[in-house]
Amino acid sequence: MHFISQELEDYIEQHSEKEPALLAALNKETYQKILLPRMLSGHFQGRVLSMLSKLIRPMNILEIGTYTGYSALCLCEGMQEGGQLHTIDIKEELVDFQRKHFDKSPWGKQIVQHLSEAVEIIPTLELKFDLVFIDADKENYLNYFELILPKMNKGGIILSDNVLWSGKVLEPLQPNDLSTKIIMEYNELLKNDPRVETVLLPIRDGLTVSRVL
C-alpha cells in the first residue's frame, strides 16, 4: 500500500502534526499484541482523519470497521460536545482492547461499540450522521454506501479507505478477486452517483472523500 518512498513518507510525518501520546501508545500496543497491525490507520492518515473531522465538526459519527480503535479516536477529535461516535466491528476479541483505549481518552462515554455485521447494525441506528468512515470488508462497500446514504445529513462526508487497494485497481482483474472487483465498482459509483461529489486522495492505500448533496 506504499506508493511513495519511505523517505518521503517519513518527511511527510515529520512535517505534519505530531501523533498524540495516547495514539502513539495505542499504535505501539497494536504492533506488539494484535494480528495484522498494518491495518492500523497510523500517524499520517490519523492526522488526516483528525483534520477532516475538525473541519466538519460532526455531531454524530459512524465508523464501519473499528480494528483497535485508532481511527475512531482520531475522528473524535473534531466531534462536537455532546456528540457520539458509533463504531462497528465483528471481532469480539478486540472489544476489550478497544474499550481500554477509548476510556483513556476524553471521549470514552461518547463512543458506542457495536459487535455484529455492519449490514445488520446500520439499519437499526436511528440517527443522522455528519461523518462516516468506511474501513471494513471490501465486498460490502457498495452495500454500506446504500445503507448509509439515507442516514446522512445534507453536506455530510463519507470517507472510504483502501480505495486504491495496493494498486490492484490498475492491474488486470483476476477471475476470483471479488474484493478488487467491488472496489473498482465502488470507485465508479462514487465518481458517477449524482447524490455525492467525490475526490480520491492518494493517501496511504487511497482515501475517498465524498460529500452528500
Short mmCIF file of C-alpha atoms in Angstrom, two decimals:
data_model
loop_
_atom_site.label_atom_id
_atom_site.label_comp_id
_atom_site.label_asym_id
_atom_site.label_seq_id
_atom_site.Cartn_x
_atom_site.Cartn_y
_atom_site.Cartn_z
CA MET A 1 0.00 0.00 0.00
CA HIS A 2 3.06 2.28 -0.11
CA PHE A 3 3.15 4.25 -3.34
CA ILE A 4 5.89 6.74 -2.41
CA SER A 5 9.32 6.15 -0.90
CA GLN A 6 9.78 5.55 2.80
CA GLU A 7 11.96 8.65 2.92
CA LEU A 8 9.13 10.82 1.60
CA GLU A 9 6.65 9.20 3.99
CA ASP A 10 9.00 9.97 6.88
CA TYR A 11 9.30 13.59 5.68
CA ILE A 12 5.50 13.90 5.46
CA GLU A 13 5.08 12.66 9.04
CA GLN A 14 7.84 14.95 10.30
CA HIS A 15 6.09 17.96 8.76
CA SER A 16 2.57 17.07 9.90
CA GLU A 17 1.04 17.39 13.34
CA LYS A 18 2.68 15.22 15.97
CA GLU A 19 0.95 11.95 16.86
CA PRO A 20 -0.79 12.39 20.25
CA ALA A 21 0.70 10.35 23.08
CA LEU A 22 -2.48 8.28 23.57
CA LEU A 23 -2.49 7.26 19.92
CA ALA A 24 1.24 6.57 19.88
CA ALA A 25 0.72 4.17 22.80
CA LEU A 26 -2.23 2.53 21.00
CA ASN A 27 -0.13 2.22 17.85
CA LYS A 28 2.71 0.57 19.77
CA GLU A 29 0.46 -1.86 21.63
CA THR A 30 -1.32 -2.84 18.41
CA TYR A 31 2.00 -3.78 16.82
CA GLN A 32 3.02 -5.70 19.93
CA LYS A 33 -0.17 -7.69 20.52
CA ILE A 34 -2.59 -7.71 17.56
CA LEU A 35 -2.52 -9.59 14.27
CA LEU A 36 -2.20 -7.61 11.01
CA PRO A 37 -1.07 -4.31 12.58
CA ARG A 38 -0.67 -2.76 9.11
CA MET A 39 -4.47 -2.35 9.19
CA LEU A 40 -3.98 0.49 11.67
CA SER A 41 -4.55 3.96 10.19
CA GLY A 42 -1.28 5.20 11.66
CA HIS A 43 0.22 8.62 12.30
CA PHE A 44 -0.22 10.42 8.96
CA GLN A 45 -3.62 9.07 7.95
CA GLY A 46 -4.76 9.52 11.53
CA ARG A 47 -3.84 13.21 11.41
CA VAL A 48 -5.75 13.50 8.10
CA LEU A 49 -8.84 11.96 9.71
CA SER A 50 -8.46 14.27 12.69
CA MET A 51 -8.12 17.37 10.50
CA LEU A 52 -11.16 16.44 8.38
CA SER A 53 -13.23 15.86 11.50
CA LYS A 54 -12.16 19.20 12.95
CA LEU A 55 -13.19 20.92 9.70
CA ILE A 56 -16.55 19.13 9.58
CA ARG A 57 -17.34 19.46 13.32
CA PRO A 58 -19.69 16.44 13.30
CA MET A 59 -22.31 15.77 15.94
CA ASN A 60 -22.77 12.10 15.04
CA ILE A 61 -20.05 9.91 13.51
CA LEU A 62 -20.31 6.36 12.17
CA GLU A 63 -17.28 4.13 11.71
CA ILE A 64 -17.53 0.79 9.92
CA GLY A 65 -14.52 -1.29 10.93
CA THR A 66 -13.09 -0.47 14.36
CA TYR A 67 -9.98 -2.67 14.43
CA THR A 68 -8.10 -1.47 17.56
CA GLY A 69 -9.79 1.93 17.78
CA TYR A 70 -7.08 4.24 16.41
CA SER A 71 -9.16 5.84 13.66
CA ALA A 72 -12.17 6.19 15.97
CA LEU A 73 -10.13 8.29 18.40
CA CYS A 74 -8.81 10.42 15.53
CA LEU A 75 -12.36 11.09 14.30
CA CYS A 76 -13.48 12.01 17.82
CA GLU A 77 -11.02 14.92 17.89
CA GLY A 78 -13.40 17.09 15.87
CA MET A 79 -16.67 15.85 17.34
CA GLN A 80 -18.99 18.42 18.86
CA GLU A 81 -19.61 18.47 22.59
CA GLY A 82 -22.42 16.04 23.32
CA GLY A 83 -21.85 14.13 20.08
CA GLN A 84 -21.49 10.39 19.61
CA LEU A 85 -19.32 8.06 17.60
CA HIS A 86 -20.80 4.67 16.75
CA THR A 87 -18.23 2.09 15.65
CA ILE A 88 -18.99 -1.38 14.28
CA ASP A 89 -16.79 -4.47 14.12
CA ILE A 90 -17.19 -8.25 14.14
CA LYS A 91 -14.07 -9.18 16.11
CA GLU A 92 -15.18 -9.96 19.66
CA GLU A 93 -11.58 -10.48 20.79
CA LEU A 94 -10.81 -6.80 20.17
CA VAL A 95 -13.73 -5.24 22.09
CA ASP A 96 -11.94 -5.00 25.45
CA PHE A 97 -8.74 -3.78 23.80
CA GLN A 98 -10.69 -1.00 22.08
CA ARG A 99 -12.59 -0.05 25.21
CA LYS A 100 -9.43 0.20 27.31
CA HIS A 101 -8.02 2.84 24.98
CA PHE A 102 -11.36 4.57 24.44
CA ASP A 103 -11.74 5.02 28.19
CA LYS A 104 -8.27 6.60 28.41
CA SER A 105 -9.46 9.31 26.02
CA PRO A 106 -11.72 12.33 26.69
CA TRP A 107 -14.46 10.68 24.57
CA GLY A 108 -14.87 7.29 26.24
CA LYS A 109 -18.50 7.87 27.25
CA GLN A 110 -19.35 9.17 23.76
CA ILE A 111 -18.06 6.11 21.88
CA VAL A 112 -20.62 3.35 21.31
CA GLN A 113 -19.28 -0.06 20.27
CA HIS A 114 -21.38 -2.44 18.17
CA LEU A 115 -20.35 -6.08 17.80
CA SER A 116 -22.04 -7.58 14.75
CA GLU A 117 -22.21 -7.39 10.96
CA ALA A 118 -22.47 -3.76 9.87
CA VAL A 119 -25.22 -4.57 7.36
CA GLU A 120 -27.33 -5.67 10.34
CA ILE A 121 -26.42 -2.80 12.67
CA ILE A 122 -26.70 0.20 10.31
CA PRO A 123 -30.49 -0.12 9.71
CA THR A 124 -31.08 -0.10 13.48
CA LEU A 125 -29.29 3.21 14.09
CA GLU A 126 -31.91 5.93 14.41
CA LEU A 127 -29.52 8.82 13.89
CA LYS A 128 -28.48 11.22 11.16
CA PHE A 129 -24.72 11.27 10.60
CA ASP A 130 -22.43 14.12 9.63
CA LEU A 131 -19.34 11.96 9.11
CA VAL A 132 -18.89 8.30 8.17
CA PHE A 133 -15.65 6.32 7.82
CA ILE A 134 -15.83 3.04 5.88
CA ASP A 135 -12.88 0.74 6.52
CA ALA A 136 -14.19 -2.81 6.72
CA ASP A 137 -14.68 -5.79 4.38
CA LYS A 138 -14.36 -4.54 0.83
CA GLU A 139 -17.00 -6.94 -0.52
CA ASN A 140 -19.69 -4.91 1.26
CA TYR A 141 -18.60 -1.38 0.33
CA LEU A 142 -21.46 -0.99 -2.16
CA ASN A 143 -23.95 -2.26 0.42
CA TYR A 144 -22.58 0.04 3.11
CA PHE A 145 -22.89 3.06 0.84
CA GLU A 146 -26.56 2.39 0.06
CA LEU A 147 -27.38 1.74 3.72
CA ILE A 148 -25.57 4.86 4.91
CA LEU A 149 -26.76 7.42 2.39
CA PRO A 150 -30.34 7.76 3.72
CA LYS A 151 -28.89 8.31 7.20
CA MET A 152 -26.59 11.18 6.16
CA ASN A 153 -27.27 14.85 6.78
CA LYS A 154 -27.03 17.02 3.68
CA GLY A 155 -23.45 18.15 3.30
CA GLY A 156 -22.25 15.19 5.36
CA ILE A 157 -18.98 13.47 4.48
CA ILE A 158 -18.37 9.80 3.70
CA LEU A 159 -14.72 8.73 3.92
CA SER A 160 -13.80 5.42 2.25
CA ASP A 161 -10.46 3.75 2.92
CA ASN A 162 -8.35 1.37 0.79
CA VAL A 163 -9.87 2.53 -2.49
CA LEU A 164 -6.57 2.05 -4.37
CA TRP A 165 -6.28 -1.48 -2.94
CA SER A 166 -2.48 -1.71 -3.13
CA GLY A 167 -2.59 -0.62 -6.78
CA LYS A 168 -4.71 -3.60 -7.86
CA VAL A 169 -7.27 -1.19 -9.36
CA LEU A 170 -4.80 -0.69 -12.25
CA GLU A 171 -4.00 -4.36 -12.78
CA PRO A 172 -5.90 -6.92 -14.91
CA LEU A 173 -8.75 -8.21 -12.79
CA GLN A 174 -8.31 -11.81 -11.70
CA PRO A 175 -11.43 -14.01 -12.04
CA ASN A 176 -11.68 -14.85 -8.34
CA ASP A 177 -10.65 -11.46 -6.94
CA LEU A 178 -14.00 -10.23 -5.64
CA SER A 179 -12.53 -7.55 -3.35
CA THR A 180 -10.76 -5.76 -6.19
CA LYS A 181 -13.83 -6.06 -8.42
CA ILE A 182 -16.06 -4.45 -5.76
CA ILE A 183 -13.53 -1.69 -5.03
CA MET A 184 -13.38 -0.82 -8.73
CA GLU A 185 -17.18 -0.78 -8.96
CA TYR A 186 -17.36 1.30 -5.80
CA ASN A 187 -14.93 3.88 -7.16
CA GLU A 188 -17.00 4.16 -10.33
CA LEU A 189 -20.18 4.57 -8.27
CA LEU A 190 -18.73 7.40 -6.19
CA LYS A 191 -17.47 9.16 -9.31
CA ASN A 192 -20.81 8.96 -11.14
CA ASP A 193 -23.51 8.97 -8.46
CA PRO A 194 -25.39 12.31 -8.57
CA ARG A 195 -26.11 12.09 -4.84
CA VAL A 196 -22.48 12.79 -3.91
CA GLU A 197 -19.44 14.70 -5.10
CA THR A 198 -16.15 12.91 -4.68
CA VAL A 199 -12.39 13.35 -4.67
CA LEU A 200 -10.00 10.40 -4.35
CA LEU A 201 -6.85 11.21 -2.41
CA PRO A 202 -3.63 9.17 -2.81
CA ILE A 203 -3.20 8.93 0.95
CA ARG A 204 -1.73 5.64 2.12
CA ASP A 205 -3.87 2.99 0.33
CA GLY A 206 -6.29 5.56 -1.10
CA LEU A 207 -8.88 7.62 0.75
CA THR A 208 -12.04 8.88 -0.92
CA VAL A 209 -13.85 11.96 0.38
CA SER A 210 -17.50 12.09 -0.73
CA ARG A 211 -19.83 14.97 0.13
CA VAL A 212 -23.55 14.24 0.26
CA LEU A 213 -25.55 16.64 -1.94
#
